[in-house]
Amino acid sequence: MLAAFATMAEAQNPIIRDQFTADPTARVFGDRVYLYPSHDIVPPAGTRQDWFCMADYHVFSSSNLTDWQDHGVILSQTGVPWGKPDGYSMWAPDCVFKNGRYYFYFPNGPKEGRGFAIGVATADTPIGPFTPEAEPIKGISGIDPCVLIDDDGSAYIYWSGMGIRGGKLKDNMLELDGELQEIRMPLREGQPEMPPMRVGGQNMEGLPEGFKEGPFAFKRGDWYYLTFPWVRGETGEGKNPTETLAYSMSKSPLGPWDFKGIIMAEHANRCWTNHHSIVEYKGQWYLFYHHNAFSPRDDKRRSAQIEKLYFNADGTIQEVKESMRGVGVNQATEKIEIDRYSTASSDVTTALIDTVNTFRSYQATLPKKGSWLCYNDVDFRGLNDSYLVVSAKAAENTEFFVREKSAKGKVIAKVKMTVKSEITRPGMATPFRRDQSNQWLTLTVPLEYMPKGIANVVITCEGDGVSIDRLQFKNRPKYFTTVSDNAAPSQPDAQGFIRRWRLMEPIAVDVRSNVIFTDSWLRAKFAEELAKLPKQKAKWYTLESENYNMKLFRFAEKYGKQTYGSFYWCETVIDSPEDIQNLRLACGSNGASLWWLNGEEVLLLEGDRRMVVDDGVSQRLTLKKGQNVLRCAVINGPGLSDMCARFIDEKGNPITNIKIQ
Ligand code: FUB
C-alpha cells in the first residue's frame, strides 16, 4: 500500500508525533532526507506484551528536518513471501540507492525455523512501491542490516547476529559475495545441538567486549566508521546496564576496527535500547537515534529524535547529548512546543500532559518568579501583523513574559493569566478559551515587539508558577489598513458601504450581559460618554476596512485594548457633490449602536444583537453638498463588536457617488 499522508511540522524531539518510530535510518536521496524507521506498535492481544512488536514499515521524508511527510506503509509482514505473516518482527531496516534502484533491507522472522533472516525489497523511488524478493539473503542470520556503498560503487552489508558481521555484496545487491562458512551457534546450557549454519561475511574485528547490535557504517573522507549500540556497563546478577552509542574507525570497509569511544551515553531514563544512523545533509552532520519519549513506562515503543553531530580535526566524533529541542528551525507561525526547551533554569520540569494519551505530548512548568526557559532558533521572518496564542495553565493568577534572547531580553509579549476570576470575558486583560478539562487556557496576546530573523525565545515567570504547553505566533488576517493624514479620499464600495472610519481606541466598560441595552440605558450611557469626549486623551486611528463592515473587536485586539466589554467612538466625513435628499442611513452592529448625522441623532440599534446588513434604517435624511459628519457609538459586553453603514435611496439602491475623507 502506498499513500501520501499529511505533513507534520515538528522542529523538536521526537520528530514524528503521531506514531512510534524506532531504529531511525536516515538517508539523503536527491535534496531530501528519507527516514526508514521500525514501526513499533502496542502488541495485539495474544502476543508477548513486553517485547518489540512491528508489523510494517513507513517511510517519511523532509527537506528541512522539521516538516516530515509520512508516505505511508511501504512494506508489511503479510507481503513478505518468506516471512511469518504474523511474526511482528519487522525490526531495524536500511535503504540504499544503486544502479538506478532503491534497495530496502529488512529483518524478519522466516516462515520456517527460528531467529531472523534479512530480506531485500526493491523500488524505483525512495518511497516505493517496494517489491520483496522471494527469498532472504543467503548466509545472513541476524538483524539490523546496514549497507555502505563505497566511492568505487562496491557495496558492503553489516548486520548483528553472533556479534557484528560484515561482508561484500555482489553488484546485484541481493547476494553476499564470497563463500559461506559452516558455523555452529554457541549453545546455552541445556539447549539441544543445532545443525550448523551456513554464514557469510566476517566477524568485525577490533570492537570492544560487551553486547553490540545495530551496526551503522559510513564513510567520511578516507575514514570508514562502524558505529553501533553497545552495552559498556558490567552485566550479571542485579545489574542491567543499557545501551550507549559507540564507534570504531578504520581505513578499510571491513576493518580491522580501532575502537574510539562513545557517541551518545546511556539514556538517562534507562530506556534500554538505542539505535541510530549518521548522515550529512546540507553541510551539517546529524545523529538520528531513538528514545521512549511517548512511552515512558514501556521502552519497547520508541520515537525518533535528531541531534547535530560534529567531528574533531582527526576524524573522531564529539560526544552528542540527547535533547528535547533537537534540531530544526521552528517557524514562529508553527507550534512551538515550549516543553522541548533548549536550556532552562534548574527548577523547570517537564511532564506528560496526559499519561494515557502520550501523543498529547509534554508541558513545561516554571514553578516560581524568576524561573525561565529558552527555546532556540525560532524564525520570525514570516510574521507581519501578528499576535501570540499560548496554551498554559496555572493554579493562581499569574503573569509570564515571552522575551527575545535571554531572561533579561526584550519583551515580545506579556501574558497575564486570570485563572481564578469567575468573570471570564469582561475585565480580562488577556482573552482566553478554556479546554474541556477546564485547566488549559488558550490565550490570545498582542505583541509588544517583534524580533527579526531567527531568534531564541525565552519565557520568564513573573509571578506564581505556570505550566506551558505551546506557543504560536499568528498573522492577523488583514482586517483593515491604516490611512495616512494626507491620503486621497476613498469612496463607498459597490454596495455603498462606508469603509473608511476614524476610530477612537476603545473605552473599557463593565458590561457583563447585553440584555441591559434598552433605549433609555443606551441614551444615558451614550450621553455620558459624549460629555467626556472633549476631554478624552485616547488615540484616534483612521482605518480603511478590508470588508464592508468595520471589525471593532479586531481593532481593540490589535492595539492591545479590552476586546470584551468595550465602547467605541467611530466617525467619518462624507463629501457630497450636491444636496442629496430622501435617502436613508442603513446600519448594522454587533452590540448596540447610536448614530448621528451632522450632530442629529438618526438611528438607535438597541438590545443584544448580531451584525446584520441594513438591520436598522433611519427616517428620510438629506446629505448636504460638501462635508457631512457621520458618527456612531457602539457598545458591546461579550461579543465580537463590529458595525456597517451605508446610505440608500428611496428604492433601496446604494449611494456611491460620495467621497469619504
Ligand atoms: O527495534 C528492535 C531492535 O531494538 C533493533 O533491531 C535493535 O537494534 C534495537 O534497537
Short mmCIF file of C-alpha atoms and ligand atoms in Angstrom, two decimals, residues 23 38 52 54 91-92 143-144 213-214 273-275 290 302, ligand 1:
data_model
loop_
_atom_site.label_atom_id
_atom_site.label_comp_id
_atom_site.label_asym_id
_atom_site.label_seq_id
_atom_site.Cartn_x
_atom_site.Cartn_y
_atom_site.Cartn_z
CA ASP A 23 15.73 2.43 14.81
CA SER A 38 10.95 0.46 12.51
CA PHE A 52 9.18 -5.43 20.38
CA MET A 54 6.33 -4.32 14.44
CA TRP A 91 12.99 -4.78 13.02
CA ALA A 92 15.56 -2.12 12.10
CA ILE A 143 19.07 -8.39 12.50
CA ASP A 144 19.81 -4.68 11.91
CA GLU A 213 23.95 -4.60 17.77
CA GLY A 214 22.53 -2.12 15.23
CA THR A 273 17.85 0.30 23.56
CA ASN A 274 19.25 2.99 21.39
CA HIS A 275 19.69 2.67 17.62
CA HIS A 290 15.58 6.79 19.33
CA ARG A 302 10.23 4.26 20.80
O1 FUB B 1 13.86 -2.46 17.17
C1 FUB B 1 14.18 -3.76 17.54
C2 FUB B 1 15.60 -3.84 17.99
O2 FUB B 1 15.82 -3.00 19.08
C3 FUB B 1 16.57 -3.38 16.96
O3 FUB B 1 16.73 -4.25 15.92
C4 FUB B 1 17.75 -3.21 17.84
O4 FUB B 1 18.81 -2.56 17.26
C5 FUB B 1 17.13 -2.46 18.98
O5 FUB B 1 17.01 -1.11 18.71
#
